[in-house]
Short mmCIF file of C-alpha atoms in Angstrom, two decimals:
data_model
loop_
_atom_site.label_atom_id
_atom_site.label_comp_id
_atom_site.label_asym_id
_atom_site.label_seq_id
_atom_site.Cartn_x
_atom_site.Cartn_y
_atom_site.Cartn_z
CA MET A 1 -35.68 -152.87 -52.61
CA ALA A 2 -35.21 -149.26 -51.56
CA GLY A 3 -35.51 -148.22 -55.19
CA LEU A 4 -38.78 -150.18 -55.50
CA ARG A 5 -40.25 -148.48 -52.40
CA PHE A 6 -39.25 -145.08 -53.81
CA TYR A 7 -40.94 -145.93 -57.14
CA GLU A 8 -44.11 -147.06 -55.34
CA SER A 9 -44.14 -143.79 -53.37
CA MET A 10 -43.83 -141.79 -56.56
CA MET A 11 -46.74 -143.69 -58.15
CA LYS A 12 -48.83 -143.10 -55.05
CA PHE A 13 -48.48 -139.33 -55.31
CA CYS A 14 -48.82 -139.18 -59.08
CA CYS A 15 -52.18 -141.00 -58.82
CA PRO A 16 -53.68 -139.85 -55.51
CA SER A 17 -57.15 -140.84 -54.37
CA LYS A 18 -59.59 -138.13 -53.37
CA ARG A 19 -61.70 -138.59 -50.26
CA LYS A 20 -65.23 -137.24 -50.21
CA PRO A 21 -65.57 -134.65 -47.43
CA PRO A 22 -68.28 -135.07 -44.77
CA LEU A 23 -71.58 -133.26 -45.04
CA PRO A 24 -71.53 -129.65 -43.79
CA LYS A 25 -72.92 -128.65 -40.44
CA THR A 26 -75.97 -126.40 -40.37
CA LEU A 27 -76.78 -123.60 -37.98
CA GLU A 28 -80.06 -121.82 -37.33
CA PRO A 29 -79.98 -118.11 -38.26
CA THR A 30 -79.19 -115.99 -35.20
CA ASN A 31 -77.10 -113.12 -36.51
CA ILE A 32 -78.85 -109.76 -36.01
CA LEU A 33 -76.05 -107.95 -37.86
CA ASN A 34 -77.56 -108.99 -41.14
CA LYS A 35 -81.14 -108.05 -40.27
CA THR A 36 -80.59 -104.33 -40.47
CA SER A 37 -82.48 -102.20 -42.94
CA GLY A 38 -81.11 -99.60 -45.27
CA PRO A 39 -80.68 -98.45 -48.82
CA ILE A 40 -77.46 -100.36 -49.47
CA THR A 41 -77.90 -104.08 -49.89
CA SER A 42 -77.43 -107.16 -52.01
CA GLN A 43 -80.79 -108.87 -52.48
CA PRO A 44 -80.58 -112.37 -50.96
CA CYS A 45 -81.79 -115.41 -52.84
CA SER A 46 -83.50 -118.43 -51.39
CA ARG A 47 -81.47 -121.59 -51.03
CA THR A 48 -82.36 -124.36 -53.45
CA THR A 49 -81.09 -127.90 -53.84
CA LYS A 50 -79.36 -130.07 -56.42
CA ILE A 51 -78.44 -127.52 -59.07
CA THR A 52 -75.58 -129.25 -60.86
CA ASN A 53 -75.44 -128.10 -64.49
CA LEU A 54 -73.89 -124.63 -64.15
CA ARG A 55 -70.20 -123.96 -64.61
CA GLY A 56 -67.97 -120.97 -65.32
CA ASN A 57 -67.08 -118.82 -62.30
CA GLU A 58 -65.58 -121.45 -60.03
CA VAL A 59 -64.14 -120.56 -56.63
CA TYR A 60 -62.75 -122.79 -53.90
CA ALA A 61 -63.48 -122.66 -50.17
CA LEU A 62 -60.59 -121.65 -47.92
CA TYR A 63 -62.51 -122.36 -44.69
CA ASP A 64 -65.56 -124.21 -43.40
CA TYR A 65 -68.63 -122.00 -43.20
CA SER A 66 -71.86 -122.61 -41.25
CA PRO A 67 -74.72 -120.28 -42.24
CA ALA A 68 -76.04 -117.70 -39.80
CA LEU A 69 -79.05 -116.93 -42.02
CA SER A 70 -81.32 -119.09 -44.15
CA THR A 71 -80.16 -117.25 -47.29
CA GLU A 72 -76.51 -118.25 -46.72
CA LEU A 73 -74.82 -121.33 -48.14
CA ALA A 74 -73.04 -123.98 -46.07
CA PHE A 75 -69.69 -125.20 -47.34
CA GLN A 76 -66.53 -126.90 -46.19
CA ARG A 77 -62.92 -126.14 -46.94
CA ASP A 78 -61.93 -127.43 -50.39
CA ASP A 79 -65.52 -127.36 -51.69
CA GLU A 80 -65.85 -126.12 -55.28
CA LEU A 81 -68.46 -123.37 -55.63
CA THR A 82 -69.88 -121.72 -58.75
CA VAL A 83 -70.63 -118.01 -58.41
CA ILE A 84 -73.74 -117.09 -60.40
CA ASP A 85 -74.62 -113.55 -59.24
CA HIS A 86 -73.47 -110.47 -57.27
CA PHE A 87 -69.92 -111.00 -58.56
CA ASP A 88 -68.55 -107.73 -57.11
CA GLN A 89 -70.44 -107.85 -53.81
CA PRO A 90 -69.18 -108.87 -50.34
CA TRP A 91 -71.77 -111.69 -50.38
CA ARG A 92 -72.07 -113.56 -53.66
CA THR A 93 -74.71 -115.99 -54.84
CA ALA A 94 -73.13 -119.39 -55.44
CA ILE A 95 -73.88 -123.07 -55.85
CA ASN A 96 -72.00 -125.73 -53.88
CA ARG A 97 -70.89 -128.29 -56.49
CA ARG A 98 -70.78 -131.03 -53.85
CA THR A 99 -74.23 -130.54 -52.32
CA GLY A 100 -76.04 -128.79 -55.18
CA GLU A 101 -77.36 -126.15 -52.79
CA GLN A 102 -77.50 -122.43 -53.59
CA GLY A 103 -77.06 -119.40 -51.33
CA LEU A 104 -74.89 -116.45 -50.37
CA ILE A 105 -71.18 -116.90 -49.60
CA PRO A 106 -68.71 -114.41 -48.03
CA HIS A 107 -66.16 -113.39 -50.66
CA ASN A 108 -63.18 -113.51 -48.27
CA TYR A 109 -63.73 -117.22 -47.56
CA VAL A 110 -62.94 -118.34 -51.12
CA THR A 111 -60.26 -118.10 -53.82
CA ASN A 112 -60.48 -118.40 -57.61
CA ASP A 113 -56.96 -119.88 -58.01
CA ALA A 114 -57.58 -123.42 -59.26
CA THR A 115 -53.93 -124.43 -58.80
CA ILE A 116 -54.13 -124.13 -55.01
CA ALA A 117 -57.57 -125.77 -54.84
CA GLY A 118 -56.15 -129.00 -53.44
CA VAL A 119 -53.95 -127.36 -50.78
CA LEU A 120 -56.22 -124.64 -49.39
CA SER A 121 -55.40 -125.53 -45.79
CA ALA A 122 -51.78 -124.56 -46.48
CA TRP A 123 -52.42 -121.37 -48.49
CA TYR A 124 -51.32 -118.04 -47.02
CA PRO A 125 -51.34 -114.89 -49.21
CA VAL A 126 -48.42 -113.36 -47.29
CA GLY A 127 -44.85 -112.29 -47.96
CA ARG A 128 -41.58 -113.90 -46.87
CA ILE A 129 -41.25 -112.10 -43.53
CA GLU A 130 -44.86 -112.71 -42.49
CA ALA A 131 -44.45 -116.39 -43.37
CA GLU A 132 -41.37 -116.62 -41.15
CA LYS A 133 -43.17 -114.93 -38.25
CA LYS A 134 -46.04 -117.41 -38.44
CA LEU A 135 -43.73 -120.43 -38.61
CA LEU A 136 -41.56 -119.17 -35.73
CA ILE A 137 -44.45 -118.98 -33.25
CA PRO A 138 -43.41 -120.94 -30.11
CA GLY A 139 -44.89 -124.43 -30.00
CA THR A 140 -44.91 -124.86 -33.78
CA GLU A 141 -43.53 -128.29 -34.63
CA THR A 142 -40.72 -129.01 -37.07
CA GLY A 143 -42.03 -129.67 -40.56
CA THR A 144 -44.94 -127.21 -40.30
CA PHE A 145 -45.33 -125.49 -43.66
CA LEU A 146 -47.33 -123.08 -45.77
CA ILE A 147 -47.70 -122.23 -49.46
CA ARG A 148 -47.52 -118.55 -50.44
CA PRO A 149 -47.35 -116.48 -53.64
CA SER A 150 -44.07 -115.91 -55.46
CA ARG A 151 -42.95 -112.88 -57.47
CA GLY A 152 -43.21 -114.74 -60.75
CA PRO A 153 -46.51 -115.39 -62.48
CA MET A 154 -48.12 -118.76 -61.68
CA THR A 155 -45.34 -119.75 -59.28
CA TYR A 156 -45.40 -120.34 -55.54
CA VAL A 157 -43.12 -120.69 -52.53
CA LEU A 158 -43.13 -123.48 -49.97
CA SER A 159 -41.99 -122.13 -46.58
CA CYS A 160 -41.17 -124.76 -43.96
CA ARG A 161 -39.96 -124.82 -40.34
CA THR A 162 -36.81 -126.96 -40.07
CA LEU A 163 -34.39 -127.90 -37.30
CA CYS A 164 -30.69 -127.90 -38.18
CA GLU A 165 -28.18 -128.88 -35.45
CA GLY A 166 -30.66 -127.83 -32.79
CA VAL A 167 -31.37 -124.45 -34.40
CA VAL A 168 -34.79 -123.61 -35.82
CA LYS A 169 -34.59 -122.24 -39.36
CA ILE A 170 -37.29 -121.30 -41.84
CA ARG A 171 -36.50 -122.58 -45.33
CA HIS A 172 -38.06 -121.25 -48.52
CA PHE A 173 -38.37 -123.44 -51.62
CA GLN A 174 -39.55 -121.98 -54.91
CA ILE A 175 -42.20 -124.05 -56.67
CA CYS A 176 -41.80 -123.66 -60.43
CA ARG A 177 -43.64 -124.80 -63.52
CA THR A 178 -42.18 -126.92 -66.28
CA ASN A 179 -41.62 -125.26 -69.65
CA ASP A 180 -44.97 -126.53 -70.94
CA SER A 181 -46.66 -125.19 -67.74
CA LYS A 182 -48.27 -128.58 -67.11
CA ASP A 183 -46.37 -129.69 -64.01
CA LEU A 184 -44.97 -128.17 -60.83
CA TYR A 185 -41.65 -128.93 -59.18
CA ILE A 186 -39.13 -127.95 -56.52
CA ASP A 187 -36.54 -130.36 -57.86
CA LYS A 188 -36.70 -130.76 -61.66
CA ALA A 189 -36.21 -134.50 -61.26
CA PHE A 190 -39.60 -134.79 -59.56
CA PRO A 191 -42.40 -132.90 -61.35
CA PHE A 192 -46.00 -133.22 -60.16
CA ALA A 193 -49.36 -132.55 -61.76
CA THR A 194 -50.74 -130.72 -58.71
CA LEU A 195 -49.53 -128.96 -55.58
CA ASN A 196 -51.33 -131.60 -53.54
CA ASP A 197 -49.22 -134.31 -55.17
CA LEU A 198 -46.06 -132.30 -54.53
CA LEU A 199 -46.84 -131.79 -50.84
CA GLY A 200 -47.80 -135.43 -50.43
CA PHE A 201 -44.44 -136.54 -51.80
CA TYR A 202 -42.46 -134.31 -49.45
CA LYS A 203 -44.44 -135.55 -46.48
CA GLU A 204 -42.68 -138.89 -47.04
CA HIS A 205 -39.39 -137.74 -48.56
CA PRO A 206 -37.14 -135.08 -47.01
CA LEU A 207 -36.86 -131.63 -48.51
CA ILE A 208 -33.51 -130.98 -46.86
CA ASP A 209 -31.59 -132.04 -43.73
CA ASP A 210 -33.93 -135.01 -43.19
CA CYS A 211 -36.87 -132.60 -42.81
CA THR A 212 -40.20 -133.84 -44.12
CA LEU A 213 -43.42 -131.86 -44.17
CA THR A 214 -45.83 -132.56 -41.31
CA LYS A 215 -48.88 -130.28 -41.29
CA PRO A 216 -50.00 -126.87 -42.59
CA CYS A 217 -49.55 -123.80 -40.41
CA SER A 218 -52.75 -123.09 -38.48
CA ARG A 219 -54.74 -119.94 -39.17
CA GLU A 220 -57.79 -118.06 -37.95
CA LYS A 221 -60.91 -117.43 -39.99
CA PRO A 222 -61.37 -113.82 -41.12
CA GLN A 223 -64.28 -111.64 -40.06
CA THR A 224 -67.12 -112.11 -42.52
CA PRO A 225 -68.46 -108.91 -44.10
CA PHE A 226 -71.83 -107.55 -43.05
CA HIS A 227 -74.61 -108.21 -45.55
CA LYS A 228 -75.61 -104.56 -45.75
CA ALA A 229 -73.60 -101.38 -45.69
CA GLU A 230 -76.40 -99.71 -43.70
CA ILE A 231 -76.04 -100.90 -40.10
CA SER A 232 -78.71 -100.44 -37.46
CA ARG A 233 -77.59 -97.77 -34.99
CA GLN A 234 -79.22 -99.76 -32.17
CA SER A 235 -76.85 -102.68 -32.82
CA VAL A 236 -73.73 -100.51 -32.23
CA GLN A 237 -72.51 -100.38 -28.63
CA MET A 238 -70.16 -97.45 -27.97
CA ILE A 239 -67.48 -98.40 -25.42
CA ARG A 240 -64.83 -95.67 -25.18
CA ILE A 241 -63.20 -92.94 -27.23
CA ILE A 242 -59.79 -93.94 -28.64
CA ASP A 243 -58.87 -90.95 -30.81
CA LYS A 244 -59.96 -87.39 -31.47
CA GLY A 245 -58.83 -84.99 -34.17
CA SER A 246 -59.84 -82.46 -36.78
CA PHE A 247 -62.03 -85.01 -38.58
CA GLY A 248 -63.99 -85.92 -35.44
CA GLU A 249 -63.89 -88.78 -32.94
CA VAL A 250 -63.04 -92.46 -33.17
CA TRP A 251 -64.59 -94.85 -30.66
CA LEU A 252 -64.05 -98.47 -29.78
CA GLY A 253 -67.40 -100.11 -30.32
CA ARG A 254 -68.98 -103.52 -30.41
CA ILE A 255 -71.60 -105.10 -32.63
CA GLN A 256 -72.67 -108.32 -30.94
CA SER A 257 -69.33 -109.95 -30.06
CA VAL A 258 -67.32 -108.15 -32.76
CA GLU A 259 -65.11 -105.22 -31.71
CA VAL A 260 -65.23 -102.41 -34.27
CA ALA A 261 -63.90 -98.89 -34.74
CA VAL A 262 -66.63 -96.24 -34.94
CA LYS A 263 -65.73 -92.95 -36.60
CA ILE A 264 -67.97 -89.93 -35.91
CA PRO A 265 -66.99 -87.28 -38.49
CA LEU A 266 -67.60 -83.61 -37.78
CA VAL A 267 -68.63 -82.97 -41.37
CA THR A 268 -69.61 -85.28 -44.21
CA ALA A 269 -70.48 -84.95 -47.85
CA CYS A 270 -74.20 -84.62 -48.60
CA ARG A 271 -76.06 -87.68 -47.37
CA ASP A 272 -76.82 -89.10 -50.85
CA ASP A 273 -73.16 -88.81 -51.90
CA PHE A 274 -72.10 -90.30 -48.57
CA ILE A 275 -74.35 -93.33 -49.05
CA ARG A 276 -73.18 -93.76 -52.65
CA GLU A 277 -69.52 -93.79 -51.57
CA ALA A 278 -70.30 -96.16 -48.70
CA GLN A 279 -71.85 -98.56 -51.18
CA LYS A 280 -68.62 -98.58 -53.19
CA MET A 281 -66.48 -99.02 -50.07
CA HIS A 282 -68.58 -101.97 -48.95
CA THR A 283 -67.46 -103.97 -51.99
CA ILE A 284 -63.73 -103.49 -51.33
CA TRP A 285 -61.79 -106.13 -49.41
CA HIS A 286 -58.13 -107.08 -49.17
CA ALA A 287 -56.01 -108.65 -46.44
CA GLN A 288 -53.83 -105.53 -46.22
CA LEU A 289 -56.73 -103.05 -46.07
CA VAL A 290 -58.65 -102.11 -42.92
CA GLN A 291 -62.05 -103.64 -43.63
CA PHE A 292 -64.87 -101.16 -44.16
CA LEU A 293 -67.89 -102.71 -42.45
CA GLY A 294 -70.66 -100.18 -42.98
CA VAL A 295 -72.32 -96.92 -41.94
CA CYS A 296 -75.19 -95.68 -39.81
CA THR A 297 -77.11 -92.89 -41.57
CA LYS A 298 -80.49 -93.23 -39.85
CA PRO A 299 -82.18 -91.35 -38.30
CA GLN A 300 -81.14 -88.33 -40.36
CA GLU A 301 -81.04 -85.97 -37.37
CA GLU A 302 -78.25 -88.08 -35.80
CA SER A 303 -74.55 -87.90 -36.74
CA VAL A 304 -73.51 -90.49 -39.28
CA LEU A 305 -71.24 -93.30 -38.07
CA VAL A 306 -68.54 -95.00 -40.15
CA ILE A 307 -67.85 -98.56 -38.96
CA THR A 308 -64.53 -100.27 -39.73
CA GLU A 309 -62.42 -103.16 -38.53
CA TYR A 310 -60.79 -102.45 -35.16
CA MET A 311 -56.98 -102.43 -35.06
CA PRO A 312 -55.90 -102.71 -31.38
CA ASN A 313 -52.40 -101.24 -31.77
CA GLY A 314 -53.67 -98.08 -33.43
CA ALA A 315 -52.07 -95.88 -36.06
CA LEU A 316 -48.56 -96.73 -37.26
CA ASP A 317 -47.11 -93.24 -36.63
CA LYS A 318 -47.84 -93.50 -32.90
CA TYR A 319 -47.01 -97.21 -32.72
CA LEU A 320 -43.49 -96.59 -34.08
CA GLN A 321 -42.81 -94.27 -31.15
CA THR A 322 -43.79 -96.84 -28.49
CA GLU A 323 -41.24 -99.13 -26.85
CA GLU A 324 -42.51 -102.04 -28.94
CA GLY A 325 -42.25 -99.97 -32.11
CA ARG A 326 -38.76 -98.72 -31.27
CA ASN A 327 -37.60 -102.32 -30.91
CA LEU A 328 -38.55 -103.20 -34.48
CA GLN A 329 -35.55 -104.30 -36.53
CA GLN A 330 -34.74 -103.45 -40.14
CA ILE A 331 -36.39 -106.63 -41.41
CA ASP A 332 -39.57 -105.79 -39.46
CA LEU A 333 -39.70 -102.31 -40.99
CA LEU A 334 -39.27 -103.87 -44.43
CA SER A 335 -42.19 -106.16 -43.67
CA ILE A 336 -44.35 -103.11 -42.94
CA MET A 337 -43.45 -101.56 -46.29
CA ASP A 338 -44.07 -104.87 -48.05
CA GLN A 339 -47.54 -105.23 -46.54
CA VAL A 340 -48.48 -101.64 -47.39
CA ALA A 341 -47.28 -102.15 -50.97
CA ASN A 342 -49.42 -105.28 -51.17
CA GLY A 343 -52.54 -103.33 -50.20
CA MET A 344 -51.71 -100.50 -52.57
CA VAL A 345 -51.24 -102.92 -55.48
CA TYR A 346 -54.86 -103.92 -54.96
CA LEU A 347 -56.13 -100.32 -54.79
CA GLU A 348 -54.16 -99.54 -57.94
CA SER A 349 -55.71 -102.55 -59.70
CA ILE A 350 -59.25 -101.30 -59.01
CA LYS A 351 -58.25 -97.72 -59.92
CA LEU A 352 -58.94 -96.32 -56.46
CA VAL A 353 -56.65 -93.44 -55.46
CA HIS A 354 -56.00 -93.24 -51.72
CA ARG A 355 -54.95 -89.56 -51.66
CA ASP A 356 -53.74 -89.66 -48.05
CA LEU A 357 -51.25 -92.51 -47.66
CA ARG A 358 -49.14 -91.88 -44.55
CA ALA A 359 -48.30 -93.58 -41.27
CA ALA A 360 -51.29 -91.96 -39.54
CA ASN A 361 -53.55 -93.88 -41.95
CA VAL A 362 -51.80 -97.23 -41.64
CA PHE A 363 -52.97 -99.30 -38.68
CA VAL A 364 -51.40 -102.06 -36.61
CA ALA A 365 -53.21 -105.28 -35.67
CA LYS A 366 -52.80 -107.17 -32.42
CA ASP A 367 -50.24 -109.53 -33.98
CA GLY A 368 -48.18 -106.71 -35.52
CA ARG A 369 -49.51 -106.97 -39.07
CA VAL A 370 -50.34 -103.65 -40.71
CA LYS A 371 -53.23 -102.58 -42.93
CA VAL A 372 -53.90 -99.48 -44.98
CA GLY A 373 -56.90 -97.54 -43.70
CA ASP A 374 -59.00 -94.51 -44.63
CA PHE A 375 -58.77 -95.37 -48.33
CA GLY A 376 -61.48 -93.77 -50.43
CA GLN A 377 -62.92 -91.85 -47.48
CA SER A 378 -61.80 -88.44 -48.71
CA LYS A 379 -65.03 -88.27 -50.73
CA MET A 380 -67.13 -89.32 -47.74
CA LEU A 381 -65.63 -86.94 -45.20
CA SER A 382 -64.73 -83.27 -45.49
CA MET A 383 -62.77 -80.92 -43.26
CA PRO A 384 -64.28 -77.92 -41.48
CA SER A 385 -63.35 -74.63 -43.16
CA SER A 386 -61.81 -73.42 -39.90
CA CYS A 387 -59.08 -76.09 -39.99
CA PRO A 388 -55.51 -75.03 -40.85
CA THR A 389 -54.45 -75.67 -44.45
CA ASP A 390 -51.80 -78.19 -43.35
CA LEU A 391 -54.53 -80.33 -41.77
CA LYS A 392 -56.98 -80.15 -44.68
CA THR A 393 -54.26 -81.31 -47.08
CA PRO A 394 -51.26 -83.32 -45.79
CA ILE A 395 -48.77 -80.89 -47.36
CA ARG A 396 -45.60 -82.66 -46.19
CA TRP A 397 -46.81 -85.93 -47.72
CA SER A 398 -48.29 -84.46 -50.89
CA SER A 399 -46.96 -84.97 -54.40
CA PRO A 400 -46.17 -81.89 -56.51
CA GLU A 401 -49.22 -82.42 -58.71
CA ALA A 402 -51.49 -82.57 -55.64
CA LEU A 403 -50.22 -79.14 -54.56
CA ILE A 404 -50.88 -77.51 -57.93
CA ASN A 405 -54.48 -76.51 -58.61
CA GLY A 406 -56.02 -78.28 -61.56
CA LYS A 407 -53.50 -81.14 -61.67
CA GLU A 408 -54.95 -84.64 -61.75
CA VAL A 409 -54.19 -86.89 -58.78
CA THR A 410 -53.61 -90.55 -59.72
CA SER A 411 -52.18 -93.71 -58.19
CA LYS A 412 -48.75 -92.28 -59.07
CA SER A 413 -49.52 -89.58 -56.46
CA ASP A 414 -50.01 -92.41 -53.96
CA VAL A 415 -46.62 -93.78 -55.03
CA TRP A 416 -45.04 -90.44 -54.05
CA GLN A 417 -46.67 -90.71 -50.62
CA TYR A 418 -45.45 -94.30 -50.32
CA GLY A 419 -41.89 -92.98 -50.61
CA ILE A 420 -42.63 -90.48 -47.83
CA LEU A 421 -44.11 -93.33 -45.75
CA TRP A 422 -40.82 -95.19 -46.15
CA TYR A 423 -39.08 -92.19 -44.55
CA GLU A 424 -41.61 -92.17 -41.68
CA VAL A 425 -41.21 -95.88 -40.99
CA PHE A 426 -37.40 -95.99 -41.06
CA SER A 427 -37.16 -92.85 -38.91
CA TYR A 428 -39.59 -94.43 -36.40
CA GLY A 429 -42.32 -91.85 -36.85
CA GLY A 430 -40.25 -88.92 -38.07
CA VAL A 431 -42.07 -85.99 -39.70
CA PRO A 432 -41.09 -85.32 -43.34
CA TYR A 433 -39.81 -81.81 -44.13
CA GLU A 434 -40.08 -81.12 -40.40
CA LYS A 435 -37.78 -78.08 -40.43
CA TYR A 436 -39.78 -76.37 -43.17
CA THR A 437 -42.79 -74.11 -42.76
CA VAL A 438 -45.85 -75.04 -44.80
CA GLU A 439 -44.95 -72.51 -47.51
CA GLU A 440 -41.31 -73.64 -47.57
CA ALA A 441 -42.38 -77.29 -47.78
CA ILE A 442 -44.59 -76.55 -50.79
CA ARG A 443 -41.75 -74.78 -52.60
CA ALA A 444 -39.28 -77.55 -51.73
CA ILE A 445 -41.58 -80.36 -52.90
CA CYS A 446 -42.51 -78.64 -56.17
CA SER A 447 -38.86 -77.82 -56.95
CA GLY A 448 -37.62 -81.38 -56.42
CA VAL A 449 -36.01 -81.13 -52.96
CA ILE A 450 -36.15 -84.67 -51.56
CA LEU A 451 -35.64 -86.09 -48.08
CA ASP A 452 -32.32 -87.49 -46.89
CA PRO A 453 -32.19 -91.25 -46.22
CA PRO A 454 -33.00 -92.20 -42.61
CA GLU A 455 -30.67 -94.42 -40.60
CA ASP A 456 -30.64 -98.15 -41.35
CA CYS A 457 -31.80 -97.39 -44.90
CA THR A 458 -29.60 -99.08 -47.51
CA TRP A 459 -28.75 -97.52 -50.86
CA ARG A 460 -31.11 -99.93 -52.60
CA MET A 461 -33.96 -98.82 -50.34
CA TYR A 462 -33.12 -95.18 -50.91
CA GLU A 463 -33.05 -95.72 -54.66
CA LEU A 464 -36.60 -97.03 -54.41
CA MET A 465 -37.62 -93.98 -52.37
CA ARG A 466 -36.03 -91.65 -54.92
CA SER A 467 -37.86 -93.37 -57.77
CA CYS A 468 -41.14 -92.65 -55.96
CA TRP A 469 -40.22 -88.94 -55.85
CA GLN A 470 -39.79 -88.31 -59.56
CA LEU A 471 -41.33 -84.91 -60.36
CA VAL A 472 -43.05 -86.29 -63.46
CA PRO A 473 -45.72 -88.77 -62.27
CA GLU A 474 -45.33 -91.02 -65.32
CA ASN A 475 -41.67 -91.59 -64.38
CA ARG A 476 -42.60 -93.12 -61.02
CA PRO A 477 -42.98 -96.90 -60.76
CA SER A 478 -46.37 -98.55 -60.43
CA PHE A 479 -47.20 -100.22 -57.13
CA LYS A 480 -46.81 -103.57 -58.84
CA GLU A 481 -43.21 -102.61 -59.67
CA VAL A 482 -42.72 -101.20 -56.16
CA LYS A 483 -43.91 -104.47 -54.63
CA GLN A 484 -41.47 -106.50 -56.73
CA ARG A 485 -38.57 -104.25 -55.75
CA VAL A 486 -39.44 -104.47 -52.05
CA GLU A 487 -39.53 -108.26 -52.27
CA PHE A 488 -36.14 -108.24 -54.00
CA ILE A 489 -34.69 -106.08 -51.20
CA ILE A 490 -36.09 -108.45 -48.57
CA GLU A 491 -34.64 -111.50 -50.30
CA SER A 492 -31.24 -109.83 -50.74
CA LEU A 493 -31.07 -109.10 -47.00
CA ASP A 494 -32.83 -112.18 -45.64
CA GLY A 495 -31.36 -114.83 -47.90
CA ASN A 496 -32.64 -116.19 -51.20
CA TYR A 497 -34.47 -119.42 -51.84
CA ASP A 498 -32.71 -122.50 -50.56
CA PRO A 499 -29.66 -122.99 -52.84
CA THR A 500 -30.06 -126.77 -52.92
CA TRP A 501 -32.90 -126.42 -55.39
CA ALA A 502 -33.20 -125.01 -58.88
CA THR A 503 -35.03 -121.71 -59.29
CA CYS A 504 -37.57 -121.04 -62.01
CA GLU A 505 -36.27 -120.31 -65.46
CA GLY A 506 -36.85 -116.95 -67.10
#
């Protein structure tokens, strides 16, 4: 009888029924953020109804979305949407396959990974440590889970909160594909056609230690991008200054109910170049990058304003020297390096060179997550000629090729700086080549003198740092390789996937 019930359960999850989601809510347009005027914009299209014959660029909704403007499209989590225009813009023209309506959708509310389409409520594009932090939040019930990316192509990891002999433990189960890539499994004996089938099965049958899955880990919706890179100056409320340096001032500001960081540079590139670069920046988004929201360039007699996402805990270099930062453990520091690598993999993929990757340009969110900031802004902002050389160019963080006139700076130069960042993080804000003068630092860097390993830095970590400091740029790893090595270090220190289950072949 037990065997029959087990067979019936298996049939249930191999042939699941799909419920039709309820109709989306609608909301009258009230958002003044998207009514600003300026030269940088995606032209909105009017919403139409019942367009059902287009296919090709399918994406899947990660969250519910209620429009704030008549040109926006309503959708619910799990809806399938077809993108038909503005493919590289923050707001893309799409058709809701369920309702047939057309309008603009925010790009950070959707994914193009069809495999996770049925389990979007459980999807978190985070690493191992971040997954554990989310599942260890007090009040989270046993069996809470999430699905996250794995190192291997087209594979995933199921992370679940379990209770073993009264002790909470986060377990990680690798989800692999069969040799023909048709099915997914944790245990080879039970392959499934979809992730949704797999999760459904383990909601009724224990993964380990009598632990069954209960519900996905909760998450907050991200800030939607502004429709236009040109933001009305009148909509920006300046609250207080939070930083001041050679580049200018940074203020805490507010646009409607959204807290933002407002940078007032002392000097900028010519206005046309500035606007052109702002237009490029407005199309860039990644979870590990400080979101560029827009600029204020009008009226021309006023200073330009650069508006970005606000990070309450400030720059990483200063955060590491606070009591909270000093209490970070080795695994927390590794998480920082993993998150930075994740953001840099994206910049590398779009061929954008940061040029100034260091702890002062990595920022800490309220929940301790970090994001890379000030990427691509070197072309928008310029230093006053009166500034010391060491401030114009971050000498102690620079790669040899960046210090030699005429040498091309590439993403491999960012890799060098990533190695220096590792030193900063594991020395809790230490200054690289601190005992050297500027001239001595230049000679040391160009002749191959590298930094000693900081405390709590294992030989495997230091080997990664050393690989970033190869004098010949081509000999340094790519950020994709760096990311894989960081994940391997984390797994070697924090435990591998649960040994009860088979790992993916190959």
